[in-house]
Amino acid sequence: MRINWDYIKLAFLSVAVVALYGFADQRNQKRMVDNVSVKFVGDNNLYLTEDAVNKLLIQNYGPLKNTPKEQLVLNTIEEVILSNDMVKNAQVYLTVNGELVSKIVQRKPIGRIEGVSKFYLDDKGERMPLSKHHSARVPIITGKITGKSLEDAYVILDYINKDDFLRKNVIGIHIEDEGKYQLKFRMENFVVNLGGVDNLNKKFSNFMAFYAKAAKDNSLEEYTAVSLEFNNQVVCTKI
């Protein structure tokens, strides 16, 4: 009987590959975590610090360095990090060098509420606690804080953040009542009576046309109030 050496070689090679893979996998599982690192993605303003993340992990898992890699459940570590109110998203993974990396995206505040309770509104319109590590430079919201007025304030803030001029210049929103909102600008003495959140695009287009003309005429300092409450009009009050 003729022996087919090609089949024998192929079978031997397959067994060798499986054995090597199993050996490598077993060796990899026995490896320890060599280092633990935290990386923040995006905004450089740290409302949550690396030390705070490490402390959170230690409280739940103890020191992770020198922990056998097979003992780690990465999904549960991500869930622990996401439990922090400052975290928007988290990704945890192990590198081939045995480093446990936590990549974190922080929540982004767009307004700060100054009322009986003090907190931020984030870019999703959700409440976000103040941070002891960093204070965000965002418009201050004052006045009659209610659930509905906060919803409206978020609509205004969201619009402001999409416009470069408004984002740089609006420093405050005062809630006189539900449906009556007043804006404060950084460099101007006048306030802007916005009214409600209806037709914001038209209201701000009218305001920008007024502002450009008044700036050209050097007359901005002559006004104490600018009202956008009336349809397609800008009504100004002079000193």
Tab-separated table of C-alpha atoms in Angstrom, residues 16 19 31 41 44 46 82 95 98 116-117 128 131 139 145 160 163 171 174 193 216 219 222 231 234:
chain	number	residue	atom	x	y	z
A	16	ALA	CA	1.272	21.261	15.740
A	19	ALA	CA	-0.957	22.655	20.062
A	31	ARG	CA	-0.128	36.570	32.292
A	41	VAL	CA	-10.929	61.325	24.953
A	44	ASN	CA	-9.330	68.525	28.043
A	46	LEU	CA	-11.290	67.116	33.462
A	82	LEU	CA	-20.089	54.317	33.588
A	95	THR	CA	-3.169	45.460	25.170
A	98	GLY	CA	-0.583	43.431	29.437
A	116	VAL	CA	-31.873	76.058	45.296
A	117	SER	CA	-30.058	73.140	43.693
A	128	MET	CA	-25.047	66.648	35.599
A	131	SER	CA	-17.303	68.880	39.655
A	139	PRO	CA	-23.982	80.261	30.620
A	145	ILE	CA	-36.318	76.913	37.741
A	160	ILE	CA	-26.523	78.905	21.265
A	163	ASP	CA	-23.582	79.321	16.729
A	171	ILE	CA	-23.107	84.262	29.499
A	174	HIS	CA	-32.634	84.405	33.296
A	193	ASN	CA	-35.771	89.557	26.012
A	216	LYS	CA	-21.266	99.521	12.813
A	219	SER	CA	-24.607	102.594	19.189
A	222	GLU	CA	-27.189	103.270	23.937
A	231	ASN	CA	-43.143	88.647	15.430
A	234	VAL	CA	-36.568	93.919	17.158
